[in-house]
mmCIF file of C-alpha atoms and ligand atoms in Angstrom:
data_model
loop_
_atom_site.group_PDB
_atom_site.id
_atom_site.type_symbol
_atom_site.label_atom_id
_atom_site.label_comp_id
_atom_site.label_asym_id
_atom_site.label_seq_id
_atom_site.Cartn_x
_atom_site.Cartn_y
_atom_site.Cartn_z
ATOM 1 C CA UNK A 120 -15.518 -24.422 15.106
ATOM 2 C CA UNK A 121 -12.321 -24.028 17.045
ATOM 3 C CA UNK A 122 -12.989 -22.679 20.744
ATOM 4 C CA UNK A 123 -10.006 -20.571 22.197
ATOM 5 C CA UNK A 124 -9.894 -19.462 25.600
ATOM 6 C CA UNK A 125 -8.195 -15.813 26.104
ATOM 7 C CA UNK A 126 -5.601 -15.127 28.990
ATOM 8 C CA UNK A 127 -5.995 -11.257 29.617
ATOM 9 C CA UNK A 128 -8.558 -8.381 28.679
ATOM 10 C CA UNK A 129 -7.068 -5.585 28.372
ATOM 11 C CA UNK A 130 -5.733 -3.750 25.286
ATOM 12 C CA UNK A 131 -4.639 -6.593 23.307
ATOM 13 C CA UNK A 132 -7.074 -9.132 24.186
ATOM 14 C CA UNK A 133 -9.669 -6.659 22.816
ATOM 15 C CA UNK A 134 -8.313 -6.736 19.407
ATOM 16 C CA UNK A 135 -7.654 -10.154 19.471
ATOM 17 C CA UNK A 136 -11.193 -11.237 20.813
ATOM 18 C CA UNK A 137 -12.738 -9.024 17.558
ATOM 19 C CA UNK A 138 -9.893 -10.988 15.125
ATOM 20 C CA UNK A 139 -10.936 -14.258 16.554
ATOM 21 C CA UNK A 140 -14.648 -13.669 15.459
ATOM 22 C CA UNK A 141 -13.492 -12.469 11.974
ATOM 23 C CA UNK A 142 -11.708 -15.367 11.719
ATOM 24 C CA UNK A 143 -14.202 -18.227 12.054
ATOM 25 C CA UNK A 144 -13.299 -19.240 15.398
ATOM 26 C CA UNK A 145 -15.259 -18.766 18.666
ATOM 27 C CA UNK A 146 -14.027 -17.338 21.863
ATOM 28 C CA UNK A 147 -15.318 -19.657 24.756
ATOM 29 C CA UNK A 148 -14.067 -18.080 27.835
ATOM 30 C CA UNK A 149 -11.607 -15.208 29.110
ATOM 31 C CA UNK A 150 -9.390 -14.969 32.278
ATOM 32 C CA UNK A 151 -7.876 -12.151 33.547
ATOM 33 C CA UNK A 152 -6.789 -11.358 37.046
ATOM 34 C CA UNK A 153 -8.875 -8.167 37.280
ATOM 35 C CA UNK A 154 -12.032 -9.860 37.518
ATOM 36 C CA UNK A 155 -13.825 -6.557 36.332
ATOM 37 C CA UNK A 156 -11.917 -6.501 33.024
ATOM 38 C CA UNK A 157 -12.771 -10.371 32.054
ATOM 39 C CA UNK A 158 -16.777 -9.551 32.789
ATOM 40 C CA UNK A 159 -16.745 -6.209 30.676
ATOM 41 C CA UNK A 160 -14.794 -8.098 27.783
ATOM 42 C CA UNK A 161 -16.857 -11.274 28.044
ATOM 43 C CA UNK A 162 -20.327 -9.226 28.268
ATOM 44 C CA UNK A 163 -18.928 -7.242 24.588
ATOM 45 C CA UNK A 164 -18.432 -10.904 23.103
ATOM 46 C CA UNK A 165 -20.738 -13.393 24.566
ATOM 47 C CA UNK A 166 -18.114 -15.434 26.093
ATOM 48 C CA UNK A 167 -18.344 -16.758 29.148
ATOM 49 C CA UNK A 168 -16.124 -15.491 32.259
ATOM 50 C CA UNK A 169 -12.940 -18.388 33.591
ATOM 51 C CA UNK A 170 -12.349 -17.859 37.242
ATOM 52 C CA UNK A 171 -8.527 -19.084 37.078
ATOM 53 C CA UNK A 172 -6.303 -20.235 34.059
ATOM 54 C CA UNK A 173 -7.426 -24.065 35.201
ATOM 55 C CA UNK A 174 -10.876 -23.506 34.764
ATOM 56 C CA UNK A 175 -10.288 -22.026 31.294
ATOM 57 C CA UNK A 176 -7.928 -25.078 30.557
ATOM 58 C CA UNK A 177 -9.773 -27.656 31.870
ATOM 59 C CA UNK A 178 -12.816 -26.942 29.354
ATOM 60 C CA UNK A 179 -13.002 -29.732 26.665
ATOM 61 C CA UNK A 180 -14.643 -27.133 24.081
ATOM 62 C CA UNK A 181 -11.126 -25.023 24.332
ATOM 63 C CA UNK A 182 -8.338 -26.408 21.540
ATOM 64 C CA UNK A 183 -6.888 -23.198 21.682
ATOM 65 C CA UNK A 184 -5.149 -20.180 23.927
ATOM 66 C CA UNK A 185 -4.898 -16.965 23.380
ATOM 67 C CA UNK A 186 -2.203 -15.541 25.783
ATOM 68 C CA UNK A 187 -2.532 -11.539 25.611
ATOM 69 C CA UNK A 188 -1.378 -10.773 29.210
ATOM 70 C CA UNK A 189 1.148 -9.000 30.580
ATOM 71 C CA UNK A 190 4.386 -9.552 29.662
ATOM 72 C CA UNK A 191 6.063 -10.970 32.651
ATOM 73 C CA UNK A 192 3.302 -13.968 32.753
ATOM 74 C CA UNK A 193 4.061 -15.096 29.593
ATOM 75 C CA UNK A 194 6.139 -18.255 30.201
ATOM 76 C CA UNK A 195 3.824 -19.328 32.989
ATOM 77 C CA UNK A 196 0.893 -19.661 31.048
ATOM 78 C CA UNK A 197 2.157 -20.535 27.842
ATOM 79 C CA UNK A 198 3.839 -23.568 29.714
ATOM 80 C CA UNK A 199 0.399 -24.720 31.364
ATOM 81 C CA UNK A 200 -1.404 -24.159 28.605
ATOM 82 C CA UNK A 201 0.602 -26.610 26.335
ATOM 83 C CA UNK A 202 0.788 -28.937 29.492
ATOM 84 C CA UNK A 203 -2.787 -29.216 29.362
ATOM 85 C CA UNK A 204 -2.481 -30.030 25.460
ATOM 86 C CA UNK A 205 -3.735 -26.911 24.041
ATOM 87 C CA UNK A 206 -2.656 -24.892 20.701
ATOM 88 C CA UNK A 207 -1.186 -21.395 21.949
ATOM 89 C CA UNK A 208 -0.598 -18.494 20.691
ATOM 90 C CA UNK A 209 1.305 -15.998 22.755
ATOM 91 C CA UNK A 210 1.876 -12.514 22.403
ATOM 92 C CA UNK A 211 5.187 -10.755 22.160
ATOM 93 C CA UNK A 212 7.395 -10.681 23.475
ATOM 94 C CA UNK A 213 7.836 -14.319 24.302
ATOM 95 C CA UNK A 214 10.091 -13.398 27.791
ATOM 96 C CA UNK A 215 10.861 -10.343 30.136
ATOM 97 C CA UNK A 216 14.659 -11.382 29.255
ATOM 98 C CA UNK A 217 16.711 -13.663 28.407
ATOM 99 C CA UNK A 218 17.439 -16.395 30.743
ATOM 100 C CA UNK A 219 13.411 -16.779 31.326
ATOM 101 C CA UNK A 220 13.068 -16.789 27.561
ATOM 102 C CA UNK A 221 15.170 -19.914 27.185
ATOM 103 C CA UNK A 222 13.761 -21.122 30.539
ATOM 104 C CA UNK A 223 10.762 -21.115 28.932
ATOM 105 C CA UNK A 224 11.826 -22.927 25.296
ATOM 106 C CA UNK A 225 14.007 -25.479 27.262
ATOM 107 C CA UNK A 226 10.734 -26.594 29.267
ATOM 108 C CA UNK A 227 8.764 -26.473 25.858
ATOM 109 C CA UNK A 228 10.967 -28.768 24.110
ATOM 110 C CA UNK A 229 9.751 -29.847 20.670
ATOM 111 C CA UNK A 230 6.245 -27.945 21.567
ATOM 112 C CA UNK A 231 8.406 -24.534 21.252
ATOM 113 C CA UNK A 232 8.088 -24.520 17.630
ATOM 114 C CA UNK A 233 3.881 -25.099 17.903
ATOM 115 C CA UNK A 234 3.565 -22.234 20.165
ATOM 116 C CA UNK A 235 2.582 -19.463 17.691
ATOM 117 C CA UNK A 236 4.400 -16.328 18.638
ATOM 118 C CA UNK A 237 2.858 -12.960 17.873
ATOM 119 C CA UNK A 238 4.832 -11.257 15.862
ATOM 120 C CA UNK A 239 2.077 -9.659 14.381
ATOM 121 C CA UNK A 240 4.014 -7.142 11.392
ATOM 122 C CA UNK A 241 5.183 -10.171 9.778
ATOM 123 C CA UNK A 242 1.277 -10.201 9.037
ATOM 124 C CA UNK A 243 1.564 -6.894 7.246
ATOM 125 C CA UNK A 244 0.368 -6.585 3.789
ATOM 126 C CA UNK A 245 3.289 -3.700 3.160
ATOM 127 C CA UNK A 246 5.996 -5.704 5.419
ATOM 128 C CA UNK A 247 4.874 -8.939 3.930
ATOM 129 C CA UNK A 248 5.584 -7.845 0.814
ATOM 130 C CA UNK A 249 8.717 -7.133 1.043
ATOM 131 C CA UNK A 250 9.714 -10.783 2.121
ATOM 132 C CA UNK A 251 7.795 -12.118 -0.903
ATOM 133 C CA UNK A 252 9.868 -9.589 -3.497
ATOM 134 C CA UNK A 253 12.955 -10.622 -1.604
ATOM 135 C CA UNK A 254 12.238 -13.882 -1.779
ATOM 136 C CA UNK A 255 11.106 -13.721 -5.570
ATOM 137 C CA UNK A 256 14.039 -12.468 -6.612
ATOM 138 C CA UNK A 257 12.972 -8.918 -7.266
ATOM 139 C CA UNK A 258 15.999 -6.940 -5.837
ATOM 140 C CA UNK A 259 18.763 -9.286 -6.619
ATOM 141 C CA UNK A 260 20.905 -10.751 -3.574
ATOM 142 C CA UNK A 261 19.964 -8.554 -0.405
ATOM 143 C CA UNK A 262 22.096 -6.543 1.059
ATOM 144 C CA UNK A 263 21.260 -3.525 2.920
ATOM 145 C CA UNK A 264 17.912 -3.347 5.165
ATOM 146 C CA UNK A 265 16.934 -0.575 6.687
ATOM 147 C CA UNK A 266 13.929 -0.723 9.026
ATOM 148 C CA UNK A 267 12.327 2.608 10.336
ATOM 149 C CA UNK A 268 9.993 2.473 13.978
ATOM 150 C CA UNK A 269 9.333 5.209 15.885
ATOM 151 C CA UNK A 270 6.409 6.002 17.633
ATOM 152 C CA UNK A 271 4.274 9.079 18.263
ATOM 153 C CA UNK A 272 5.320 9.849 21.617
ATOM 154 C CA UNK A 273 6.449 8.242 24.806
ATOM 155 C CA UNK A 274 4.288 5.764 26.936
ATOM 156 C CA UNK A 275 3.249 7.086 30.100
ATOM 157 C CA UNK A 276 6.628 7.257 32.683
ATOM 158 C CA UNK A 277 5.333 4.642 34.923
ATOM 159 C CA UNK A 278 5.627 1.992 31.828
ATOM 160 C CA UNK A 279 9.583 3.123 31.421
ATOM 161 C CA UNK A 280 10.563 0.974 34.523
ATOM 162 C CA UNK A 281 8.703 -2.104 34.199
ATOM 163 C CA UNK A 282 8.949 -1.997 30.486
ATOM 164 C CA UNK A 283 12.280 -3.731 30.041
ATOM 165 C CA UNK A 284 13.866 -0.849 28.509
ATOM 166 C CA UNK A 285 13.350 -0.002 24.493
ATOM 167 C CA UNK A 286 15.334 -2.722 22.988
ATOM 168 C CA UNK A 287 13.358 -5.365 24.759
ATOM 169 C CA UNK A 288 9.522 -3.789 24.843
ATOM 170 C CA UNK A 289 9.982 -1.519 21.442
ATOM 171 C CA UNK A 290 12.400 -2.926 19.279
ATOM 172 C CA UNK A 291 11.586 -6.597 19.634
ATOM 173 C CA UNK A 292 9.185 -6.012 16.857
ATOM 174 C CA UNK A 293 12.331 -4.881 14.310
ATOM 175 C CA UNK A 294 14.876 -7.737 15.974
ATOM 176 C CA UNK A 295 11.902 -10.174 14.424
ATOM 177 C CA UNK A 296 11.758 -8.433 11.164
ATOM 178 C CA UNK A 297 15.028 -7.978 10.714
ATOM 179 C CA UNK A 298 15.741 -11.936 11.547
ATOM 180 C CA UNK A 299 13.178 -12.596 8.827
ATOM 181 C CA UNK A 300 13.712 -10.568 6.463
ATOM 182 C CA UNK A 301 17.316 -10.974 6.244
ATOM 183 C CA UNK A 302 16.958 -15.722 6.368
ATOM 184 C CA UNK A 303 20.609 -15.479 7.807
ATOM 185 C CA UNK A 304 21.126 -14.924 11.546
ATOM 186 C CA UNK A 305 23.202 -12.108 12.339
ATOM 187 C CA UNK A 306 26.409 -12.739 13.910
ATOM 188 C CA UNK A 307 26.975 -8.972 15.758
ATOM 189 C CA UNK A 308 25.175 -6.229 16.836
ATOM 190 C CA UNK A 309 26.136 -2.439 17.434
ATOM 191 C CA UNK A 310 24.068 -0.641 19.238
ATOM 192 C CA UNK A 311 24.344 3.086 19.977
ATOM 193 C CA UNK A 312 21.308 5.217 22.581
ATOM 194 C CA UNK A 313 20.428 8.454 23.657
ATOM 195 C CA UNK A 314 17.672 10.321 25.511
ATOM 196 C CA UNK A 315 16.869 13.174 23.071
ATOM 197 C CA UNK A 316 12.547 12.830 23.511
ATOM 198 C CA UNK A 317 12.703 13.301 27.669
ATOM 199 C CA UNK A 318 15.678 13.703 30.229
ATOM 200 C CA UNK A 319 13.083 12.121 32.454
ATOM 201 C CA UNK A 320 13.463 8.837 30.489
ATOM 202 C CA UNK A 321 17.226 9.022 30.741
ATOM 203 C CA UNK A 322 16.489 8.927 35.004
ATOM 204 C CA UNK A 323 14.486 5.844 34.379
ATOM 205 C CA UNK A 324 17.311 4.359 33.127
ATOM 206 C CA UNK A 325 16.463 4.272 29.448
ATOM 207 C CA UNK A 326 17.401 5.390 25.922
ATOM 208 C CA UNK A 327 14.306 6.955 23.744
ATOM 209 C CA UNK A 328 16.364 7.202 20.181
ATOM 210 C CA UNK A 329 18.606 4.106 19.162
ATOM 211 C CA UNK A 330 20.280 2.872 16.625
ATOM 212 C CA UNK A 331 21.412 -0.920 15.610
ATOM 213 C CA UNK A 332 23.038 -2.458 13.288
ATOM 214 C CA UNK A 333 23.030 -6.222 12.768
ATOM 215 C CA UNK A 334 25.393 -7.989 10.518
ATOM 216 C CA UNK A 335 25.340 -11.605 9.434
ATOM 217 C CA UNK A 336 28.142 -14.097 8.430
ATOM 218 C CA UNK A 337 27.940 -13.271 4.260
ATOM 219 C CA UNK A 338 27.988 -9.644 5.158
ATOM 220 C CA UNK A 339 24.145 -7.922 4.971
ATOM 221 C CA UNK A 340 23.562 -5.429 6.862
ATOM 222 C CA UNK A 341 20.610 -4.349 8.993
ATOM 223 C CA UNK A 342 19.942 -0.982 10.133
ATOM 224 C CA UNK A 343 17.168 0.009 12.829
ATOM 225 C CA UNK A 344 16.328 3.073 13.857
ATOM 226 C CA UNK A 345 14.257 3.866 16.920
ATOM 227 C CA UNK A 346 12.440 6.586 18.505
ATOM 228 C CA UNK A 347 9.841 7.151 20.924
ATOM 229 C CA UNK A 348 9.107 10.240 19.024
ATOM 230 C CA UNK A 349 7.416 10.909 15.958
ATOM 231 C CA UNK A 350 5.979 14.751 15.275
ATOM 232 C CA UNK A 351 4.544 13.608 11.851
ATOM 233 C CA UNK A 352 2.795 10.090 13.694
ATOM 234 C CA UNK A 353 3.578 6.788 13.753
ATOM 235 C CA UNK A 354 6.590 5.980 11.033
ATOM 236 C CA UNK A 355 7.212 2.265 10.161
ATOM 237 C CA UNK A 356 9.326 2.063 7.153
ATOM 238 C CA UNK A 357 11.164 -0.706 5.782
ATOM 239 C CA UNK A 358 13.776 -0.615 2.845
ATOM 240 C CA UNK A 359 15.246 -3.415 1.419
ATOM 241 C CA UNK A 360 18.064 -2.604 -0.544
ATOM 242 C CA UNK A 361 19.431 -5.402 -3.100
ATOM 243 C CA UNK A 362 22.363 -6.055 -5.941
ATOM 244 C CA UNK A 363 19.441 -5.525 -8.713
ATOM 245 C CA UNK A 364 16.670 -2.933 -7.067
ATOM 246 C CA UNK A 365 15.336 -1.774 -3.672
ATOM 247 C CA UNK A 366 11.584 -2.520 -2.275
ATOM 248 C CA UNK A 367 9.545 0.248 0.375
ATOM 249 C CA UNK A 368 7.309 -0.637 2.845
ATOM 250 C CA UNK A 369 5.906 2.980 3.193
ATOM 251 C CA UNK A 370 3.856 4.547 5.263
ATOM 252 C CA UNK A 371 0.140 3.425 4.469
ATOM 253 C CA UNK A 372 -2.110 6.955 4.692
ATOM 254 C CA UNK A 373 -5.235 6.802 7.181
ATOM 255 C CA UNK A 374 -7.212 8.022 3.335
ATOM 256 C CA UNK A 375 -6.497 8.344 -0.128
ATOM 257 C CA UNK A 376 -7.166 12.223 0.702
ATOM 258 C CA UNK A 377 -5.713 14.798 -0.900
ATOM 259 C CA UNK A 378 -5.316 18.138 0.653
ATOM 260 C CA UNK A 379 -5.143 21.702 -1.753
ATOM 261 C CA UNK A 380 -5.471 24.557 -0.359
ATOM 262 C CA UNK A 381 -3.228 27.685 0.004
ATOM 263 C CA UNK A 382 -0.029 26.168 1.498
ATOM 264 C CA UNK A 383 -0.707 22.621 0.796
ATOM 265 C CA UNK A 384 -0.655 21.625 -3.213
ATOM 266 C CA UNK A 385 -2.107 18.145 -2.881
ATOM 267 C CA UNK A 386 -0.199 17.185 0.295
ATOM 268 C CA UNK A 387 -1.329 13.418 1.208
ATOM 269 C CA UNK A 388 -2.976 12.813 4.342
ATOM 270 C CA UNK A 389 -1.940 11.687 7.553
ATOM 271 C CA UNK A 390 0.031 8.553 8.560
ATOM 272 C CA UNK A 391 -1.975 6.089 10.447
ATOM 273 C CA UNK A 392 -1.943 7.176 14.034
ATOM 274 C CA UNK A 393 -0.673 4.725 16.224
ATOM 275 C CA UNK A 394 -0.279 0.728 16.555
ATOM 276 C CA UNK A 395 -3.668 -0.133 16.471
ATOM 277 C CA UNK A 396 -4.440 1.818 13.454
ATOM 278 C CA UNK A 397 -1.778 1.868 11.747
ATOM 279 C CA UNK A 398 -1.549 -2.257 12.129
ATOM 280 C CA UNK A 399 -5.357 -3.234 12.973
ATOM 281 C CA UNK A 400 -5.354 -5.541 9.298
ATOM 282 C CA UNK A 401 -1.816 -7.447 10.658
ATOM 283 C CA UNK A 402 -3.624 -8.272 13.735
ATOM 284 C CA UNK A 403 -6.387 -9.645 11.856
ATOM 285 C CA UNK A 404 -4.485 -11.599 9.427
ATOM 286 C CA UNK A 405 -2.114 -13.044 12.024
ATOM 287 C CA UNK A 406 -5.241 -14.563 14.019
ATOM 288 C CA UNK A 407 -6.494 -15.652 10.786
ATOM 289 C CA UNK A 408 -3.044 -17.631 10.290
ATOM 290 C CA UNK A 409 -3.244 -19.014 13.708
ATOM 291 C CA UNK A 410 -6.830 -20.398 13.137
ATOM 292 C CA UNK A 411 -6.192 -21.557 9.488
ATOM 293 C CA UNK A 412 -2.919 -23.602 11.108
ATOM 294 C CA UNK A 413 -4.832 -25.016 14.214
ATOM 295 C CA UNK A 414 -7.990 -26.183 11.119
ATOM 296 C CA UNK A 415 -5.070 -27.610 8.661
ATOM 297 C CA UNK A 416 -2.917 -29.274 11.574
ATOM 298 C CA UNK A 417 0.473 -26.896 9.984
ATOM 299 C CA UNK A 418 3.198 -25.827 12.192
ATOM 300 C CA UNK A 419 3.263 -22.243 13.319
ATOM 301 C CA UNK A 420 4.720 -19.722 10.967
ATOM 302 C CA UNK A 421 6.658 -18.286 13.490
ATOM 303 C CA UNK A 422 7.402 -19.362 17.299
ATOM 304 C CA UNK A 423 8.550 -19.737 20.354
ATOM 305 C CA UNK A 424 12.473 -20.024 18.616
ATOM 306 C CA UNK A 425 12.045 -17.157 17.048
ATOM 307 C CA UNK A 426 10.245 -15.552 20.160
ATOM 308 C CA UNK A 427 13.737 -16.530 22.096
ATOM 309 C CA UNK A 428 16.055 -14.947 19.509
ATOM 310 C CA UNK A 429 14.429 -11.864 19.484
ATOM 311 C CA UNK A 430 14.909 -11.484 23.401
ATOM 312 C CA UNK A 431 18.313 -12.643 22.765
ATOM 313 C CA UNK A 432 18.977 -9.898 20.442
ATOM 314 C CA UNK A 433 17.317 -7.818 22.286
ATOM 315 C CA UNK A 434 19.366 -7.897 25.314
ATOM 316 C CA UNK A 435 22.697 -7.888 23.424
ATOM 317 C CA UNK A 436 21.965 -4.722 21.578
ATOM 318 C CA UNK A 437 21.721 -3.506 25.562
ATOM 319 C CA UNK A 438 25.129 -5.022 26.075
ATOM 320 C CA UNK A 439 26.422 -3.584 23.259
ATOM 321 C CA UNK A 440 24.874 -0.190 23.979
ATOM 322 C CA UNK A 441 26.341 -0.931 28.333
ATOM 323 C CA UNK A 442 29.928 -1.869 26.329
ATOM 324 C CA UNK A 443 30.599 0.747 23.641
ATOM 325 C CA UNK A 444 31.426 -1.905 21.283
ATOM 326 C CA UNK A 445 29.850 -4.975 18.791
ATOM 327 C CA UNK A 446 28.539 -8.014 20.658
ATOM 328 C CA UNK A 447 29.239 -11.381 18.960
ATOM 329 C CA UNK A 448 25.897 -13.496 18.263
ATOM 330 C CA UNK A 449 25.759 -17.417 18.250
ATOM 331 C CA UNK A 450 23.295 -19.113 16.637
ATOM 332 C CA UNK A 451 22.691 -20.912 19.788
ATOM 333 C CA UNK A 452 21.505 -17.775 21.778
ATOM 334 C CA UNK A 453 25.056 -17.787 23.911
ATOM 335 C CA UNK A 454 25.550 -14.958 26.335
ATOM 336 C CA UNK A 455 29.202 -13.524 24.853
ATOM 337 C CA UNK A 456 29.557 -10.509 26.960
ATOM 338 C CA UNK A 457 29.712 -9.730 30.443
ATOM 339 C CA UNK A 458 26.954 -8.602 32.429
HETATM 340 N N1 NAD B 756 1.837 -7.054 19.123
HETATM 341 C C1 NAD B 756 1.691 -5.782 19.438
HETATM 342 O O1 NAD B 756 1.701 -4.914 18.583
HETATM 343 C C2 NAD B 756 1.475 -5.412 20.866
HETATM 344 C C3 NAD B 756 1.025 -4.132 21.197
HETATM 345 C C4 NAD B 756 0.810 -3.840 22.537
HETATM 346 C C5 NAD B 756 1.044 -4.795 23.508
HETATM 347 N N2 NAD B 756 1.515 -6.015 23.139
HETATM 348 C C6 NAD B 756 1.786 -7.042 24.154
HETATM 349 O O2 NAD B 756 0.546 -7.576 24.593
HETATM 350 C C7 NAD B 756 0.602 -7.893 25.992
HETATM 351 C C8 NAD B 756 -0.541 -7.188 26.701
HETATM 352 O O3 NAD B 756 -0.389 -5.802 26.509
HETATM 353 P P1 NAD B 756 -1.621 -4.806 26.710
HETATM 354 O O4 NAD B 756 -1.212 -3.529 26.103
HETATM 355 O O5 NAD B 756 -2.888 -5.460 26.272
HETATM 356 O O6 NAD B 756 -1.615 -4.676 28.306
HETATM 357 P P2 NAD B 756 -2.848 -4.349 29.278
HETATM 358 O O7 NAD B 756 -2.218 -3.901 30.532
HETATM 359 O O8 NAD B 756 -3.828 -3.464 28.586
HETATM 360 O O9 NAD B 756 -3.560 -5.758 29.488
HETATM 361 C C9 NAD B 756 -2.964 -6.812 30.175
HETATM 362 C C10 NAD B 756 -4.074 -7.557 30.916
HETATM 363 O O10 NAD B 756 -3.507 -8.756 31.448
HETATM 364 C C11 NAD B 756 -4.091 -8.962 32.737
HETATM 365 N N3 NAD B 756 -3.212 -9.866 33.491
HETATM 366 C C12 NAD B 756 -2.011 -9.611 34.054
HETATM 367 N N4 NAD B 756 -1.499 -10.719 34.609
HETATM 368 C C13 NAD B 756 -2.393 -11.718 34.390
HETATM 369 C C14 NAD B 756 -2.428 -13.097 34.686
HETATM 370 N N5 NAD B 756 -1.426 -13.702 35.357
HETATM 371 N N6 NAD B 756 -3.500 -13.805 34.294
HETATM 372 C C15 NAD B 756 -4.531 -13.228 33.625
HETATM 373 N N7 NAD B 756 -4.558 -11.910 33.311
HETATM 374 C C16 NAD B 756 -3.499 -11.168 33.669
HETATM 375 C C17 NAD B 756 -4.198 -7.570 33.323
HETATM 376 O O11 NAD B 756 -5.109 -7.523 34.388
HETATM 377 C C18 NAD B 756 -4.660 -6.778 32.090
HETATM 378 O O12 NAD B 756 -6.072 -6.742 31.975
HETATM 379 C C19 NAD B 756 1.990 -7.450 26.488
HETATM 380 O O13 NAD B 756 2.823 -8.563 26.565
HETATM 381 C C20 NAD B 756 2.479 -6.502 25.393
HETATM 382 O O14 NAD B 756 3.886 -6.523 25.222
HETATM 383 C C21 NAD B 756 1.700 -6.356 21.857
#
């Protein structure tokens, strides 16, 4: 049985700990800086509690880490993890920015594509689907993709600062699908952003509704829209749009419940609340993917790389948005605007 030692145990690292369970594996120890959180995580599980990341590492029943912590720590662990020769998997996003994100694949080296990155809606059965009917054929030559995220409402305002700023802590997720989705890089970027949810965001020097669109070198087009609002719930749509049909991701309903009554004629029911709701099986599958990998000795489905060009992305749909104006991509992650 594969033993994986988790960094963090907080939100995350809680879903992750039940996925790695479900999954056949066994979690061995957890580390988290907060003592307190480590103990009540490791006395829900049965694992035992690491007092520092080198006591987690230096256990010879660990093969694997499970890196869950805050985002700014990502690199540093992730890097002494592999140094010490173990599988990781990290969550997203891979870097607080850019230039630490390519610190961080440049002192990987060939490692960076073994380092499992979680992108976790790629592991969506609706989102997943999609990819397979593009890449059956089912719609013809892609052209147009259109990929929906907003959340329910804002995070608490003490997150704004330290968050990175949308395109880097919320959109990340939609850089990564469209990337994948798409199998062509996308040479520009156009970003426009505006605080329509909360003034109060706009003082914390953020944008709460945005709006991208990516093009590649043959000409598709992705379109994401972001909010941090949502008065129906969580809304995570994806259209692809081809030269012989169009595929939905839609909006999976928390039932199959019907409503009739009065002034609702068999209205559906609600959307699926929030994140861990509305993408609990995609957590699940992805840790199933990582444990299946580590048992079969396969690469990771998706990594570090792609972890870097999603920051990179990331922070040029910010230039863009700084600039008024497209932002010219390379394929090798090249900073083309001014700061
Ligand atoms: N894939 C997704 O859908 C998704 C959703 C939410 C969060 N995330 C990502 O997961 C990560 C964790 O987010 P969260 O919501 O669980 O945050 P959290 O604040 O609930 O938990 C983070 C934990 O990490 C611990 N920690 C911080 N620095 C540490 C260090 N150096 N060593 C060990 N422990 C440390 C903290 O004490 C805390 O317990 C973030 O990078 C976030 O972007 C991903």
């Amino acid at each position: 049985m594969i033993g994986i030692a988790l960094m963090g145990a907080g939100r995350m690292a809680r879903v992750h700990a039940k996925a790695i369970a479900a999954a056949g594996a066994k979690l061995v120890t957890i580390y988290d800086v907060v003592p307190a959180a480590a103990e009540a995580l490791a006395g829900e599980t049965g694992a035992s509690i690491a007092r520092s990341v080198q006591e987690a590492l230096d256990r010879p029943d660990v093969a694997a880490v499970l890196v869950a912590t805050s985002s700014d720590t990502h690199v540093e662990l992730t890097g002494q993890a592999v140094q010490a020769g173990k599988a990781v998997m990290c969550e997203k996003p891979l870097a607080p920015n850019l230039s630490e994100a390519q610190r961080c694949v440049d002192g990987l080296g060939e490692q960076a594509e073994m380092v499992f990155l979680a992108f976790n809606r790629r592991f969506d059965p609706g989102h997943a689907a999609v990819k397979q009917a593009i890449e059956a054929g089912e719609i013809g030559a892609l052209e147009q993709l259109t990929i929906t995220s907003r959340d329910p409402f804002p995070p608490p305002f003490d997150y704004i600062p330290k968050s990175g700023g949308l395109f880097r802590d919320m959109m990340i997720h939609d850089f990564d699908m469209a990337r994948w989705m798409l199998g062509e890089e996308p040479v520009s970027v156009f970003s426009r952003g505006s605080c329509l949810v909360d003034p109060q965001i706009g003082a914390l020097g953020d944008v709460d509704t945005a709006c991208v669109i990516l093009v590649t070198r043959s000409g598709k087009q992705a379109v994401i829209l972001n909010s941090r609002r949502s008065a129906y719930g969580f809304d995570q749509r994806i259209e692809a749009f081809g030269s012989a049909g169009m595929v939905i991701s839609d909006n999976p309903r928390a039932t199959g419940l019907k409503h009739f009554t009065s002034a609702s004629f068999g209205a559906p029911d609600r959307f699926r609340s929030f994140f861990m709701e509305r993408y609990g099986e995609s957590y699940r599958l992805e840790i199933e993917a990582f444990v299946d990998g580590l048992a079969h000795g396969t690469p990771a489905p998706v990594n570090a790389l792609d972890g870097l060009r999603a920051v990179y992305l990331a922070e040029a749909a910010g230039a863009s948005l700084r600039l008024g104006k497209a932002v010219e991509l390379k394929t090798n992650c090249e900073v083309t605007w001014h700061a």
